[in-house]
PDB file of C-alpha atoms in Angstrom:
ATOM      1  CA  MET A 165       5.979  25.418 -20.883  1.00 69.00           C
ATOM      2  CA  ASP A 166       8.282  24.864 -23.852  1.00 83.00           C
ATOM      3  CA  LYS A 167       7.850  22.214 -26.711  1.00 87.00           C
ATOM      4  CA  LYS A 168      10.355  19.834 -25.234  1.00 87.00           C
ATOM      5  CA  VAL A 169       8.910  19.829 -22.001  1.00 89.00           C
ATOM      6  CA  GLU A 170       5.411  19.454 -23.336  1.00 91.00           C
ATOM      7  CA  GLN A 171       6.881  16.346 -25.391  1.00 93.00           C
ATOM      8  CA  VAL A 172       8.367  14.846 -22.428  1.00 93.00           C
ATOM      9  CA  ILE A 173       5.307  15.132 -20.519  1.00 94.00           C
ATOM     10  CA  LYS A 174       3.137  13.495 -23.388  1.00 95.00           C
ATOM     11  CA  LYS A 175       5.549  10.585 -23.582  1.00 96.00           C
ATOM     12  CA  PHE A 176       5.252   9.755 -19.692  1.00 97.00           C
ATOM     13  CA  ALA A 177       1.469  10.280 -19.675  1.00 97.00           C
ATOM     14  CA  GLU A 178       0.933   7.884 -22.619  1.00 97.00           C
ATOM     15  CA  SER A 179       3.312   5.452 -20.963  1.00 98.00           C
ATOM     16  CA  VAL A 180       1.158   5.549 -17.854  1.00 98.00           C
ATOM     17  CA  VAL A 181      -2.191   5.358 -19.694  1.00 98.00           C
ATOM     18  CA  ASN A 182      -0.955   2.594 -21.928  1.00 98.00           C
ATOM     19  CA  VAL A 183       0.541   0.473 -19.286  1.00 98.00           C
ATOM     20  CA  LEU A 184      -2.086   0.664 -16.604  1.00 98.00           C
ATOM     21  CA  GLY A 185      -4.646   0.134 -19.398  1.00 98.00           C
ATOM     22  CA  THR A 186      -2.918  -2.964 -20.646  1.00 97.00           C
ATOM     23  CA  MET A 187      -1.518  -4.499 -17.660  1.00 97.00           C
ATOM     24  CA  ALA A 188      -4.009  -3.514 -15.018  1.00 97.00           C
ATOM     25  CA  MET A 189      -7.201  -2.959 -17.248  1.00 96.00           C
ATOM     26  CA  THR A 190      -7.476   0.435 -15.507  1.00 97.00           C
ATOM     27  CA  GLU A 191      -8.327   3.645 -17.090  1.00 98.00           C
ATOM     28  CA  ALA A 192      -6.075   6.491 -15.978  1.00 98.00           C
ATOM     29  CA  ARG A 193      -6.893  10.146 -16.631  1.00 97.00           C
ATOM     30  CA  PRO A 194      -4.301  12.211 -16.815  1.00 97.00           C
ATOM     31  CA  GLY A 195      -4.838  15.806 -15.208  1.00 96.00           C
ATOM     32  CA  ALA A 196      -2.938  18.958 -16.147  1.00 95.00           C
ATOM     33  CA  ALA A 197       0.851  18.555 -15.763  1.00 94.00           C
ATOM     34  CA  PHE A 198       2.796  21.069 -13.917  1.00 90.00           C
ATOM     35  CA  VAL A 199       6.522  22.251 -13.263  1.00 87.00           C
ATOM     36  CA  LYS A 200       7.575  23.165  -9.879  1.00 77.00           C
ATOM     37  CA  LYS A 201      11.152  23.569  -8.145  1.00 68.00           C
ATOM     38  CA  ASP A 202      10.118  22.435  -5.041  1.00 65.00           C
ATOM     39  CA  ASN A 203       7.478  19.708  -5.566  1.00 64.00           C
ATOM     40  CA  ARG A 204       7.319  16.680  -3.534  1.00 75.00           C
ATOM     41  CA  ALA A 205       4.798  13.922  -3.908  1.00 81.00           C
ATOM     42  CA  GLY A 206       2.896  12.280  -1.047  1.00 88.00           C
ATOM     43  CA  GLY A 207       1.363   9.023  -0.515  1.00 95.00           C
ATOM     44  CA  ASP A 208       1.399   5.552   0.836  1.00 97.00           C
ATOM     45  CA  ILE A 209       3.390   3.750  -1.896  1.00 97.00           C
ATOM     46  CA  SER A 210       5.990   4.740  -4.460  1.00 97.00           C
ATOM     47  CA  GLY A 211       8.019   3.254  -7.247  1.00 98.00           C
ATOM     48  CA  VAL A 212      11.142   5.083  -8.055  1.00 97.00           C
ATOM     49  CA  ILE A 213      13.513   4.398 -10.920  1.00 97.00           C
ATOM     50  CA  GLY A 214      16.372   6.272 -12.273  1.00 96.00           C
ATOM     51  CA  PHE A 215      17.903   6.463 -15.654  1.00 95.00           C
ATOM     52  CA  SER A 216      20.977   7.897 -17.438  1.00 93.00           C
ATOM     53  CA  SER A 217      22.337   8.546 -20.708  1.00 90.00           C
ATOM     54  CA  SER A 218      25.181   6.074 -21.859  1.00 78.00           C
ATOM     55  CA  THR A 219      27.353   9.131 -21.999  1.00 79.00           C
ATOM     56  CA  GLY A 220      26.434  10.102 -18.347  1.00 76.00           C
ATOM     57  CA  ARG A 221      25.893  13.704 -19.664  1.00 85.00           C
ATOM     58  CA  SER A 222      22.184  13.580 -18.828  1.00 91.00           C
ATOM     59  CA  LYS A 223      20.386  11.716 -16.116  1.00 94.00           C
ATOM     60  CA  GLY A 224      17.046  11.744 -14.474  1.00 94.00           C
ATOM     61  CA  THR A 225      14.489   9.628 -12.299  1.00 96.00           C
ATOM     62  CA  MET A 226      10.944   9.134 -12.212  1.00 97.00           C
ATOM     63  CA  SER A 227       8.545   8.224  -9.483  1.00 97.00           C
ATOM     64  CA  LEU A 228       5.025   6.803  -9.367  1.00 97.00           C
ATOM     65  CA  THR A 229       3.119   7.550  -6.147  1.00 97.00           C
ATOM     66  CA  PHE A 230      -0.164   5.960  -5.223  1.00 97.00           C
ATOM     67  CA  THR A 231      -2.533   6.399  -2.222  1.00 96.00           C
ATOM     68  CA  GLN A 232      -3.048   2.957  -0.537  1.00 97.00           C
ATOM     69  CA  GLU A 233      -6.766   2.782  -2.132  1.00 97.00           C
ATOM     70  CA  ALA A 234      -5.186   3.724  -5.826  1.00 98.00           C
ATOM     71  CA  ALA A 235      -2.400   1.131  -5.569  1.00 98.00           C
ATOM     72  CA  LEU A 236      -4.713  -1.903  -4.269  1.00 98.00           C
ATOM     73  CA  GLY A 237      -7.451  -0.885  -7.019  1.00 98.00           C
ATOM     74  CA  VAL A 238      -4.763  -1.066  -9.876  1.00 98.00           C
ATOM     75  CA  VAL A 239      -2.856  -4.014  -8.365  1.00 98.00           C
ATOM     76  CA  ASN A 240      -5.911  -6.288  -7.669  1.00 98.00           C
ATOM     77  CA  SER A 241      -7.091  -5.588 -11.123  1.00 97.00           C
ATOM     78  CA  MET A 242      -3.626  -6.455 -12.498  1.00 97.00           C
ATOM     79  CA  LEU A 243      -3.146  -9.609 -10.495  1.00 98.00           C
ATOM     80  CA  GLY A 244      -6.998 -10.605 -10.239  1.00 97.00           C
ATOM     81  CA  GLU A 245      -6.540 -10.441  -6.466  1.00 98.00           C
ATOM     82  CA  GLU A 246      -8.344  -8.888  -3.508  1.00 97.00           C
ATOM     83  CA  PHE A 247      -5.668  -7.690  -1.473  1.00 98.00           C
ATOM     84  CA  SER A 248      -7.007  -5.325   1.392  1.00 98.00           C
ATOM     85  CA  SER A 249      -3.738  -3.905   2.526  1.00 97.00           C
ATOM     86  CA  ILE A 250      -0.223  -3.446   0.715  1.00 96.00           C
ATOM     87  CA  ASN A 251       1.863  -6.737   0.979  1.00 95.00           C
ATOM     88  CA  ASN A 252       5.020  -7.995  -0.871  1.00 93.00           C
ATOM     89  CA  ASP A 253       2.760  -8.814  -3.944  1.00 96.00           C
ATOM     90  CA  VAL A 254       1.389  -5.255  -4.259  1.00 97.00           C
ATOM     91  CA  GLU A 255       5.267  -3.938  -3.739  1.00 96.00           C
ATOM     92  CA  ASP A 256       6.352  -6.173  -6.656  1.00 95.00           C
ATOM     93  CA  ALA A 257       3.518  -5.088  -8.726  1.00 97.00           C
ATOM     94  CA  VAL A 258       4.342  -1.554  -8.265  1.00 98.00           C
ATOM     95  CA  GLY A 259       7.895  -1.962  -8.937  1.00 97.00           C
ATOM     96  CA  GLU A 260       6.858  -3.905 -12.476  1.00 97.00           C
ATOM     97  CA  LEU A 261       4.577  -1.055 -13.393  1.00 98.00           C
ATOM     98  CA  THR A 262       7.240   1.423 -12.482  1.00 98.00           C
ATOM     99  CA  ASN A 263       9.852  -0.375 -14.698  1.00 97.00           C
ATOM    100  CA  MET A 264       7.080  -0.824 -17.446  1.00 98.00           C
ATOM    101  CA  ILE A 265       6.141   2.787 -17.402  1.00 98.00           C
ATOM    102  CA  CYS A 266       9.618   4.069 -17.372  1.00 97.00           C
ATOM    103  CA  GLY A 267      10.682   1.583 -20.144  1.00 97.00           C
ATOM    104  CA  GLN A 268       7.817   2.554 -22.468  1.00 98.00           C
ATOM    105  CA  ALA A 269       8.533   6.266 -21.719  1.00 97.00           C
ATOM    106  CA  ARG A 270      12.344   5.915 -22.669  1.00 96.00           C
ATOM    107  CA  LYS A 271      11.400   4.247 -25.892  1.00 96.00           C
ATOM    108  CA  GLY A 272       9.169   7.372 -26.620  1.00 96.00           C
ATOM    109  CA  LEU A 273      11.783   9.709 -25.325  1.00 95.00           C
ATOM    110  CA  SER A 274      14.310   7.932 -27.959  1.00 94.00           C
ATOM    111  CA  GLU A 275      12.127   8.921 -30.803  1.00 94.00           C
ATOM    112  CA  ILE A 276      12.699  12.665 -30.018  1.00 92.00           C
ATOM    113  CA  GLY A 277      16.533  12.079 -29.599  1.00 91.00           C
ATOM    114  CA  MET A 278      16.687  11.640 -25.949  1.00 92.00           C
ATOM    115  CA  ASN A 279      18.398   8.037 -25.040  1.00 93.00           C
ATOM    116  CA  TYR A 280      18.664   6.716 -21.701  1.00 94.00           C
ATOM    117  CA  GLU A 281      19.129   3.412 -20.012  1.00 93.00           C
ATOM    118  CA  GLY A 282      17.108   2.521 -16.861  1.00 94.00           C
ATOM    119  CA  ALA A 283      18.101   1.475 -13.436  1.00 96.00           C
ATOM    120  CA  ILE A 284      16.569  -0.975 -11.209  1.00 96.00           C
ATOM    121  CA  PRO A 285      13.195   0.036  -9.429  1.00 97.00           C
ATOM    122  CA  SER A 286      12.847   0.617  -5.693  1.00 97.00           C
ATOM    123  CA  VAL A 287       9.629   0.490  -3.930  1.00 97.00           C
ATOM    124  CA  ILE A 288       8.804   2.643  -0.945  1.00 97.00           C
ATOM    125  CA  THR A 289       5.850   1.800   1.411  1.00 96.00           C
ATOM    126  CA  GLY A 290       4.859   3.883   4.190  1.00 95.00           C
ATOM    127  CA  LYS A 291       1.784   5.769   5.358  1.00 94.00           C
ATOM    128  CA  ASN A 292       2.094   9.369   4.054  1.00 92.00           C
ATOM    129  CA  HIS A 293       5.508   9.167   2.907  1.00 96.00           C
ATOM    130  CA  SER A 294       6.899  11.940   0.829  1.00 95.00           C
ATOM    131  CA  ILE A 295       9.447  12.009  -2.269  1.00 95.00           C
ATOM    132  CA  ARG A 296      11.702  14.777  -3.161  1.00 93.00           C
ATOM    133  CA  HIS A 297      13.941  14.543  -6.260  1.00 93.00           C
ATOM    134  CA  VAL A 298      17.396  16.184  -5.504  1.00 90.00           C
ATOM    135  CA  SER A 299      18.210  18.100  -8.499  1.00 87.00           C
ATOM    136  CA  SER A 300      18.730  21.986  -9.535  1.00 84.00           C
ATOM    137  CA  SER A 301      16.318  21.591 -12.297  1.00 85.00           C
ATOM    138  CA  ALA A 302      12.306  21.401 -12.480  1.00 85.00           C
ATOM    139  CA  ILE A 303      10.287  18.517 -11.838  1.00 91.00           C
ATOM    140  CA  LEU A 304       7.623  17.654 -14.044  1.00 93.00           C
ATOM    141  CA  ALA A 305       4.481  16.298 -12.159  1.00 94.00           C
ATOM    142  CA  ILE A 306       1.495  14.655 -13.939  1.00 96.00           C
ATOM    143  CA  PRO A 307      -1.507  13.676 -11.765  1.00 96.00           C
ATOM    144  CA  PHE A 308      -3.737  10.864 -12.873  1.00 97.00           C
ATOM    145  CA  GLU A 309      -7.301   9.809 -11.440  1.00 97.00           C
ATOM    146  CA  THR A 310      -8.288   6.029 -11.540  1.00 97.00           C
ATOM    147  CA  ALA A 311     -11.574   4.859 -10.305  1.00 96.00           C
ATOM    148  CA  SER A 312      -9.593   3.781  -7.089  1.00 96.00           C
ATOM    149  CA  GLY A 313      -8.231   6.830  -6.399  1.00 96.00           C
ATOM    150  CA  PRO A 314      -5.151   9.176  -7.755  1.00 95.00           C
ATOM    151  CA  LEU A 315      -1.715   8.808  -8.497  1.00 96.00           C
ATOM    152  CA  ILE A 316       1.222  11.059  -9.479  1.00 96.00           C
ATOM    153  CA  VAL A 317       4.027  10.506 -11.570  1.00 96.00           C
ATOM    154  CA  GLU A 318       6.993  13.002 -11.314  1.00 96.00           C
ATOM    155  CA  VAL A 319      10.061  13.248 -13.643  1.00 95.00           C
ATOM    156  CA  CYS A 320      13.370  15.130 -13.370  1.00 93.00           C
ATOM    157  CA  PHE A 321      16.105  15.328 -15.568  1.00 91.00           C
ATOM    158  CA  SER A 322      19.623  17.197 -15.351  1.00 87.00           C
TER     159      SER A 322
ATOM    160  CA  MET B  25      29.979 -14.879  -0.427  1.00 68.00           C
ATOM    161  CA  ASP B  26      32.112 -14.958  -3.579  1.00 83.00           C
ATOM    162  CA  LYS B  27      34.881 -12.774  -4.020  1.00 87.00           C
ATOM    163  CA  LYS B  28      33.081 -10.361  -6.655  1.00 86.00           C
ATOM    164  CA  VAL B  29      30.439  -9.709  -3.973  1.00 89.00           C
ATOM    165  CA  GLU B  30      33.111  -8.883  -1.492  1.00 91.00           C
ATOM    166  CA  GLN B  31      34.578  -6.389  -3.537  1.00 93.00           C
ATOM    167  CA  VAL B  32      31.520  -4.908  -4.144  1.00 93.00           C
ATOM    168  CA  ILE B  33      30.565  -4.524  -0.356  1.00 94.00           C
ATOM    169  CA  LYS B  34      34.031  -3.463   0.131  1.00 95.00           C
ATOM    170  CA  LYS B  35      33.626  -0.387  -2.304  1.00 96.00           C
ATOM    171  CA  PHE B  36      30.498   0.918  -1.041  1.00 97.00           C
ATOM    172  CA  ALA B  37      31.621   0.389   2.646  1.00 97.00           C
ATOM    173  CA  GLU B  38      34.712   2.273   1.996  1.00 97.00           C
ATOM    174  CA  SER B  39      32.622   5.147   0.207  1.00 98.00           C
ATOM    175  CA  VAL B  40      30.266   5.353   3.225  1.00 98.00           C
ATOM    176  CA  VAL B  41      32.914   5.680   5.727  1.00 98.00           C
ATOM    177  CA  ASN B  42      35.053   8.460   3.364  1.00 98.00           C
ATOM    178  CA  VAL B  43      32.240  10.495   2.461  1.00 98.00           C
ATOM    179  CA  LEU B  44      30.539  10.609   5.943  1.00 98.00           C
ATOM    180  CA  GLY B  45      34.015  11.326   7.451  1.00 98.00           C
ATOM    181  CA  THR B  46      34.903  13.925   5.022  1.00 97.00           C
ATOM    182  CA  MET B  47      31.636  15.545   4.415  1.00 97.00           C
ATOM    183  CA  ALA B  48      29.972  15.297   7.795  1.00 97.00           C
ATOM    184  CA  MET B  49      32.957  14.607  10.260  1.00 96.00           C
ATOM    185  CA  THR B  50      30.995  11.543  11.157  1.00 97.00           C
ATOM    186  CA  GLU B  51      32.755   8.110  11.977  1.00 97.00           C
ATOM    187  CA  ALA B  52      30.508   5.426  10.471  1.00 98.00           C
ATOM    188  CA  ARG B  53      31.625   1.970  11.707  1.00 97.00           C
ATOM    189  CA  PRO B  54      30.503  -0.808   9.316  1.00 97.00           C
ATOM    190  CA  GLY B  55      28.710  -3.875  10.621  1.00 96.00           C
ATOM    191  CA  ALA B  56      28.622  -7.383   8.998  1.00 95.00           C
ATOM    192  CA  ALA B  57      27.420  -7.207   5.476  1.00 94.00           C
ATOM    193  CA  PHE B  58      24.570  -9.607   4.461  1.00 90.00           C
ATOM    194  CA  VAL B  59      22.983 -10.809   1.518  1.00 87.00           C
ATOM    195  CA  LYS B  60      19.228 -11.507   1.335  1.00 77.00           C
ATOM    196  CA  LYS B  61      16.820 -12.101  -1.147  1.00 69.00           C
ATOM    197  CA  ASP B  62      13.714 -10.723   0.446  1.00 65.00           C
ATOM    198  CA  ASN B  63      15.503  -7.874   2.460  1.00 64.00           C
ATOM    199  CA  ARG B  64      13.899  -4.517   3.143  1.00 75.00           C
ATOM    200  CA  ALA B  65      15.302  -1.601   4.899  1.00 81.00           C
ATOM    201  CA  GLY B  66      13.237   0.219   7.396  1.00 88.00           C
ATOM    202  CA  GLY B  67      13.880   3.991   8.533  1.00 95.00           C
ATOM    203  CA  ASP B  68      12.800   7.605   8.693  1.00 97.00           C
ATOM    204  CA  ILE B  69      14.586   9.192   5.851  1.00 97.00           C
ATOM    205  CA  SER B  70      16.162   7.430   2.752  1.00 97.00           C
ATOM    206  CA  GLY B  71      18.036   8.429  -0.335  1.00 98.00           C
ATOM    207  CA  VAL B  72      17.709   6.287  -3.485  1.00 97.00           C
ATOM    208  CA  ILE B  73      19.786   6.401  -6.600  1.00 97.00           C
ATOM    209  CA  GLY B  74      19.781   4.121  -9.735  1.00 96.00           C
ATOM    210  CA  PHE B  75      22.696   3.633 -11.965  1.00 95.00           C
ATOM    211  CA  SER B  76      23.115   1.720 -15.228  1.00 93.00           C
ATOM    212  CA  SER B  77      25.831   0.653 -17.513  1.00 90.00           C
ATOM    213  CA  SER B  78      26.363   2.700 -20.718  1.00 78.00           C
ATOM    214  CA  THR B  79      25.265  -0.523 -22.911  1.00 79.00           C
ATOM    215  CA  GLY B  80      22.286  -0.978 -20.691  1.00 76.00           C
ATOM    216  CA  ARG B  81      23.179  -4.565 -19.884  1.00 85.00           C
ATOM    217  CA  SER B  82      23.798  -4.040 -16.466  1.00 91.00           C
ATOM    218  CA  LYS B  83      22.197  -1.989 -13.832  1.00 94.00           C
ATOM    219  CA  GLY B  84      21.558  -1.466 -10.126  1.00 94.00           C
ATOM    220  CA  THR B  85      20.038   0.677  -7.241  1.00 96.00           C
ATOM    221  CA  MET B  86      21.412   2.074  -4.032  1.00 97.00           C
ATOM    222  CA  SER B  87      19.866   3.055  -0.803  1.00 97.00           C
ATOM    223  CA  LEU B  88      20.923   4.986   2.056  1.00 97.00           C
ATOM    224  CA  THR B  89      18.415   4.695   5.075  1.00 97.00           C
ATOM    225  CA  PHE B  90      18.556   6.419   8.413  1.00 97.00           C
ATOM    226  CA  THR B  91      16.652   6.834  11.459  1.00 96.00           C
ATOM    227  CA  GLN B  92      15.613  10.518  12.073  1.00 97.00           C
ATOM    228  CA  GLU B  93      18.078  10.666  14.746  1.00 97.00           C
ATOM    229  CA  ALA B  94      21.003   9.389  12.694  1.00 98.00           C
ATOM    230  CA  ALA B  95      20.001  11.671   9.708  1.00 98.00           C
ATOM    231  CA  LEU B  96      19.907  14.748  12.345  1.00 98.00           C
ATOM    232  CA  GLY B  97      23.315  13.737  13.886  1.00 98.00           C
ATOM    233  CA  VAL B  98      24.993  13.613  10.475  1.00 98.00           C
ATOM    234  CA  VAL B  99      23.495  16.251   8.614  1.00 98.00           C
ATOM    235  CA  ASN B 100      23.885  18.834  11.769  1.00 98.00           C
ATOM    236  CA  SER B 101      27.389  17.924  11.712  1.00 97.00           C
ATOM    237  CA  MET B 102      27.722  18.376   8.065  1.00 97.00           C
ATOM    238  CA  LEU B 103      26.092  21.805   7.732  1.00 98.00           C
ATOM    239  CA  GLY B 104      26.819  23.119  11.348  1.00 97.00           C
ATOM    240  CA  GLU B 105      23.068  23.333  12.264  1.00 98.00           C
ATOM    241  CA  GLU B 106      21.103  22.264  15.268  1.00 97.00           C
ATOM    242  CA  PHE B 107      17.989  20.967  13.075  1.00 98.00           C
ATOM    243  CA  SER B 108      15.496  19.033  15.618  1.00 98.00           C
ATOM    244  CA  SER B 109      13.389  17.405  12.960  1.00 97.00           C
ATOM    245  CA  ILE B 110      13.614  16.460   9.200  1.00 96.00           C
ATOM    246  CA  ASN B 111      13.247  19.460   6.759  1.00 95.00           C
ATOM    247  CA  ASN B 112      14.302  20.537   3.287  1.00 93.00           C
ATOM    248  CA  ASP B 113      17.835  21.202   4.271  1.00 96.00           C
ATOM    249  CA  VAL B 114      18.001  17.804   5.835  1.00 97.00           C
ATOM    250  CA  GLU B 115      16.506  16.181   2.675  1.00 96.00           C
ATOM    251  CA  ASP B 116      18.877  17.861   0.217  1.00 95.00           C
ATOM    252  CA  ALA B 117      21.630  16.983   2.401  1.00 97.00           C
ATOM    253  CA  VAL B 118      20.816  13.252   2.339  1.00 98.00           C
ATOM    254  CA  GLY B 119      20.237  13.572  -1.318  1.00 97.00           C
ATOM    255  CA  GLU B 120      23.936  15.061  -1.793  1.00 97.00           C
ATOM    256  CA  LEU B 121      25.343  12.219   0.657  1.00 98.00           C
ATOM    257  CA  THR B 122      23.578   9.544  -1.349  1.00 98.00           C
ATOM    258  CA  ASN B 123      24.820  11.039  -4.702  1.00 97.00           C
ATOM    259  CA  MET B 124      28.445  11.197  -3.242  1.00 98.00           C
ATOM    260  CA  ILE B 125      28.412   7.768  -1.790  1.00 98.00           C
ATOM    261  CA  CYS B 126      27.266   6.314  -4.745  1.00 97.00           C
ATOM    262  CA  GLY B 127      29.867   8.432  -7.151  1.00 97.00           C
ATOM    263  CA  GLN B 128      32.579   7.360  -5.017  1.00 98.00           C
ATOM    264  CA  ALA B 129      31.557   3.692  -4.812  1.00 97.00           C
ATOM    265  CA  ARG B 130      31.058   3.606  -8.759  1.00 96.00           C
ATOM    266  CA  LYS B 131      34.525   4.991  -9.123  1.00 96.00           C
ATOM    267  CA  GLY B 132      35.649   2.193  -7.042  1.00 96.00           C
ATOM    268  CA  LEU B 133      33.722  -0.427  -9.157  1.00 95.00           C
ATOM    269  CA  SER B 134      35.335   0.933 -12.196  1.00 94.00           C
ATOM    270  CA  GLU B 135      38.732  -0.300 -10.931  1.00 94.00           C
ATOM    271  CA  ILE B 136      37.332  -3.607 -10.909  1.00 91.00           C
ATOM    272  CA  GLY B 137      35.777  -3.332 -14.111  1.00 90.00           C
ATOM    273  CA  MET B 138      32.267  -2.495 -13.539  1.00 92.00           C
ATOM    274  CA  ASN B 139      31.225   0.836 -15.206  1.00 93.00           C
ATOM    275  CA  TYR B 140      28.157   2.494 -14.253  1.00 94.00           C
ATOM    276  CA  GLU B 141      26.386   5.940 -14.840  1.00 93.00           C
ATOM    277  CA  GLY B 142      24.533   7.353 -11.905  1.00 94.00           C
ATOM    278  CA  ALA B 143      20.847   8.687 -12.011  1.00 96.00           C
ATOM    279  CA  ILE B 144      19.377  11.633  -9.935  1.00 96.00           C
ATOM    280  CA  PRO B 145      18.893  10.716  -6.171  1.00 97.00           C
ATOM    281  CA  SER B 146      15.511  10.817  -4.605  1.00 97.00           C
ATOM    282  CA  VAL B 147      14.766  11.238  -0.834  1.00 97.00           C
ATOM    283  CA  ILE B 148      11.990   9.721   0.715  1.00 97.00           C
ATOM    284  CA  THR B 149      10.890  10.860   4.195  1.00 96.00           C
ATOM    285  CA  GLY B 150       8.229   9.319   6.440  1.00 95.00           C
ATOM    286  CA  LYS B 151       8.226   7.759   9.827  1.00 94.00           C
ATOM    287  CA  ASN B 152       9.086   4.220   9.608  1.00 92.00           C
ATOM    288  CA  HIS B 153       8.805   3.577   5.802  1.00 96.00           C
ATOM    289  CA  SER B 154      10.390   0.699   4.175  1.00 95.00           C
ATOM    290  CA  ILE B 155      12.423   0.313   0.877  1.00 95.00           C
ATOM    291  CA  ARG B 156      12.482  -2.682  -1.343  1.00 93.00           C
ATOM    292  CA  HIS B 157      14.642  -3.263  -4.341  1.00 93.00           C
ATOM    293  CA  VAL B 158      12.597  -5.026  -7.146  1.00 90.00           C
ATOM    294  CA  SER B 159      14.891  -7.154  -8.558  1.00 87.00           C
ATOM    295  CA  SER B 160      15.381 -11.263  -8.895  1.00 84.00           C
ATOM    296  CA  SER B 161      18.976 -10.972  -7.676  1.00 85.00           C
ATOM    297  CA  ALA B 162      20.328 -10.870  -4.192  1.00 85.00           C
ATOM    298  CA  ILE B 163      20.674  -7.564  -2.249  1.00 91.00           C
ATOM    299  CA  LEU B 164      23.628  -6.629  -0.449  1.00 93.00           C
ATOM    300  CA  ALA B 165      23.127  -4.854   3.022  1.00 94.00           C
ATOM    301  CA  ILE B 166      25.684  -3.126   4.712  1.00 96.00           C
ATOM    302  CA  PRO B 167      24.739  -1.715   8.204  1.00 96.00           C
ATOM    303  CA  PHE B 168      26.591   1.171  10.003  1.00 97.00           C
ATOM    304  CA  GLU B 169      26.740   2.532  13.260  1.00 97.00           C
ATOM    305  CA  THR B 170      27.262   6.416  14.015  1.00 97.00           C
ATOM    306  CA  ALA B 171      27.325   8.410  17.340  1.00 96.00           C
ATOM    307  CA  SER B 172      23.896   9.307  16.448  1.00 96.00           C
ATOM    308  CA  GLY B 173      22.422   6.149  15.511  1.00 96.00           C
ATOM    309  CA  PRO B 174      22.117   3.384  12.727  1.00 95.00           C
ATOM    310  CA  LEU B 175      22.215   3.729   9.063  1.00 96.00           C
ATOM    311  CA  ILE B 176      21.972   0.843   6.380  1.00 96.00           C
ATOM    312  CA  VAL B 177      23.239   0.893   2.948  1.00 96.00           C
ATOM    313  CA  GLU B 178      21.705  -1.716   0.428  1.00 96.00           C
ATOM    314  CA  VAL B 179      22.794  -2.297  -2.990  1.00 95.00           C
ATOM    315  CA  CYS B 180      21.473  -4.431  -5.857  1.00 93.00           C
ATOM    316  CA  PHE B 181      22.491  -5.195  -9.247  1.00 91.00           C
ATOM    317  CA  SER B 182      20.984  -7.128 -12.367  1.00 88.00           C
TER     318      SER B 182
END
């Protein structure tokens, strides 16, 4: 894994840990990141957000995929609720977290000379859906464990 | 519906008709567009792509959601295949169509003074998933009919 890729992974991993810690009082423990051409993340609820450089020369996308249990654990802690299934509030909270994680990571990336503007997050709900980023370049995947279950962040650039 | 919204809908609707016609020899008949605060699109396969202005002051996202039947009809016609279920090739084709539809619509938007750079498309697969764009502004939804079934394009800006 080259140095730039390692730096990018670090920025996103730090952002996940910070945002979930601060916003949802949730400890997210990063696992080993991996790079794969034909990766897909599977789960029950995902946030996805695009970003692009102001010149349009570089662009990317980030997704954040949870099992239902992990999403409910994180969001209930964030909102002080006891939701037992995914509803509009859970979806909005996942959208907010997606936005904040990407925003904080973009701030980190700007420190290493990569400047991007973010788009509007979308949230996908559906038991056992999969997400595939359509890019010829590699996809960086960073798995995390929380007390209520796993989540995975995927990032790709072109 | 104000004039700007009508223009935006027109640019996206024209792009869907053009791209599906040219790339997939598929006639897409636009239905009445609608604007809704709490809209969500449901289907079996969706492409989603973000975009943002170079200043970061304005941003948006677009999704393109198909039933499995509609996606297979369009993609089989596009690729000259006879796929009977969603596979990697179908996902990649939906990602390509999403990219092209958004690209051509952005070109149209630039003619009315709205300049955006696109992000990388992501494709979501999952029987009966739903997509929700997390934005305080309205979501524009444009339904289409094709010979093999319905699809819906949703766009939102902030």
